[in-house]
Amino acid sequence: MSSDIDSAGSAHTEDLSELPLDPPGSVRMTAELHYKYNDDRRPIVNQYLRGHRVGKGQHGEVWVCWDLSDNRRELVS
């Protein structure tokens, strides 16, 4: 499974079942929101490049995002 940023623009057909349910690390919180777009018009929120939506429900939406600060994939809502 590749987590490089170049794959963010490609069609997503990867199996998300191999992602950990509760990934290691602490929760990041921020008091500021910086929103812009990359060259492909994909949204970048703070250090996250937003990919495709993987779900939605009563409490919000879940997106696959790439952390541009350390080049790894994460799920965020």
mmCIF file of C-alpha atoms in Angstrom:
data_model
loop_
_atom_site.group_PDB
_atom_site.id
_atom_site.type_symbol
_atom_site.label_atom_id
_atom_site.label_comp_id
_atom_site.label_asym_id
_atom_site.label_seq_id
_atom_site.Cartn_x
_atom_site.Cartn_y
_atom_site.Cartn_z
ATOM 1 C CA MET A 1 0.000 0.000 0.000
ATOM 2 C CA SER A 2 1.459 3.322 -1.031
ATOM 3 C CA SER A 3 0.956 6.459 1.008
ATOM 4 C CA ASP A 4 2.838 8.953 -1.129
ATOM 5 C CA ILE A 5 1.226 12.227 -2.052
ATOM 6 C CA ASP A 6 1.362 11.492 -5.803
ATOM 7 C CA SER A 7 -1.252 8.774 -5.363
ATOM 8 C CA ALA A 8 -3.704 11.324 -3.929
ATOM 9 C CA GLY A 9 -4.763 12.391 -7.410
ATOM 10 C CA SER A 10 -5.338 8.876 -8.753
ATOM 11 C CA ALA A 11 -8.529 6.840 -8.606
ATOM 12 C CA HIS A 12 -8.900 5.199 -5.212
ATOM 13 C CA THR A 13 -9.694 1.502 -5.217
ATOM 14 C CA GLU A 14 -7.475 0.429 -2.340
ATOM 15 C CA ASP A 15 -8.789 -1.802 0.433
ATOM 16 C CA LEU A 16 -9.243 0.321 3.562
ATOM 17 C CA SER A 17 -9.916 -2.746 5.734
ATOM 18 C CA GLU A 18 -6.192 -3.093 6.438
ATOM 19 C CA LEU A 19 -6.034 0.316 8.133
ATOM 20 C CA PRO A 20 -5.825 0.166 11.936
ATOM 21 C CA LEU A 21 -9.076 0.940 13.739
ATOM 22 C CA ASP A 22 -7.285 3.105 16.295
ATOM 23 C CA PRO A 23 -3.962 4.217 14.777
ATOM 24 C CA PRO A 24 -1.028 4.957 17.073
ATOM 25 C CA GLY A 25 -0.261 8.506 18.114
ATOM 26 C CA SER A 26 -2.042 11.309 19.846
ATOM 27 C CA VAL A 27 -4.930 13.438 18.654
ATOM 28 C CA ARG A 28 -3.934 16.729 17.044
ATOM 29 C CA MET A 29 -5.979 19.771 17.908
ATOM 30 C CA THR A 30 -5.621 23.217 16.419
ATOM 31 C CA ALA A 31 -6.983 26.651 17.210
ATOM 32 C CA GLU A 32 -6.457 27.954 13.640
ATOM 33 C CA LEU A 33 -7.755 26.735 10.310
ATOM 34 C CA HIS A 34 -5.822 27.405 7.098
ATOM 35 C CA TYR A 35 -7.689 26.398 3.944
ATOM 36 C CA LYS A 36 -6.292 26.519 0.398
ATOM 37 C CA TYR A 37 -6.193 24.456 -2.799
ATOM 38 C CA ASN A 38 -3.318 22.652 -4.499
ATOM 39 C CA ASP A 39 -2.638 22.793 -8.261
ATOM 40 C CA ASP A 40 -5.226 20.044 -8.911
ATOM 41 C CA ARG A 41 -7.900 22.040 -7.017
ATOM 42 C CA ARG A 42 -7.876 19.535 -4.146
ATOM 43 C CA PRO A 43 -8.439 21.139 -0.741
ATOM 44 C CA ILE A 44 -5.592 21.448 1.754
ATOM 45 C CA VAL A 45 -6.696 22.072 5.342
ATOM 46 C CA ASN A 46 -3.758 23.018 7.571
ATOM 47 C CA GLN A 47 -1.150 20.339 6.690
ATOM 48 C CA TYR A 48 -3.659 17.804 5.277
ATOM 49 C CA LEU A 49 -4.345 17.191 1.587
ATOM 50 C CA ARG A 50 -7.912 15.896 1.414
ATOM 51 C CA GLY A 51 -8.549 12.779 -0.637
ATOM 52 C CA HIS A 52 -11.829 10.957 -1.170
ATOM 53 C CA ARG A 53 -14.724 10.583 1.252
ATOM 54 C CA VAL A 54 -14.951 7.134 2.835
ATOM 55 C CA GLY A 55 -18.113 7.630 4.858
ATOM 56 C CA LYS A 56 -20.623 9.940 6.472
ATOM 57 C CA GLY A 57 -23.109 9.737 9.244
ATOM 58 C CA GLN A 58 -24.894 11.536 12.007
ATOM 59 C CA HIS A 59 -21.732 13.146 13.397
ATOM 60 C CA GLY A 60 -20.035 14.195 10.165
ATOM 61 C CA GLU A 61 -18.017 12.958 7.203
ATOM 62 C CA VAL A 62 -14.802 10.917 7.105
ATOM 63 C CA TRP A 63 -12.141 11.622 4.476
ATOM 64 C CA VAL A 64 -8.834 10.001 3.591
ATOM 65 C CA CYS A 65 -6.175 12.693 3.953
ATOM 66 C CA TRP A 66 -2.425 12.876 3.477
ATOM 67 C CA ASP A 67 -0.369 14.585 6.164
ATOM 68 C CA LEU A 68 1.973 16.747 4.083
ATOM 69 C CA SER A 69 4.301 17.348 7.042
ATOM 70 C CA ASP A 70 5.367 13.684 7.258
ATOM 71 C CA ASN A 71 3.929 12.156 4.053
ATOM 72 C CA ARG A 72 1.546 9.627 5.581
ATOM 73 C CA ARG A 73 -2.107 8.774 5.049
ATOM 74 C CA GLU A 74 -4.674 9.319 7.772
ATOM 75 C CA LEU A 75 -8.437 9.228 8.152
ATOM 76 C CA VAL A 76 -10.008 12.434 9.436
ATOM 77 C CA SER A 77 -13.480 13.819 9.861
#
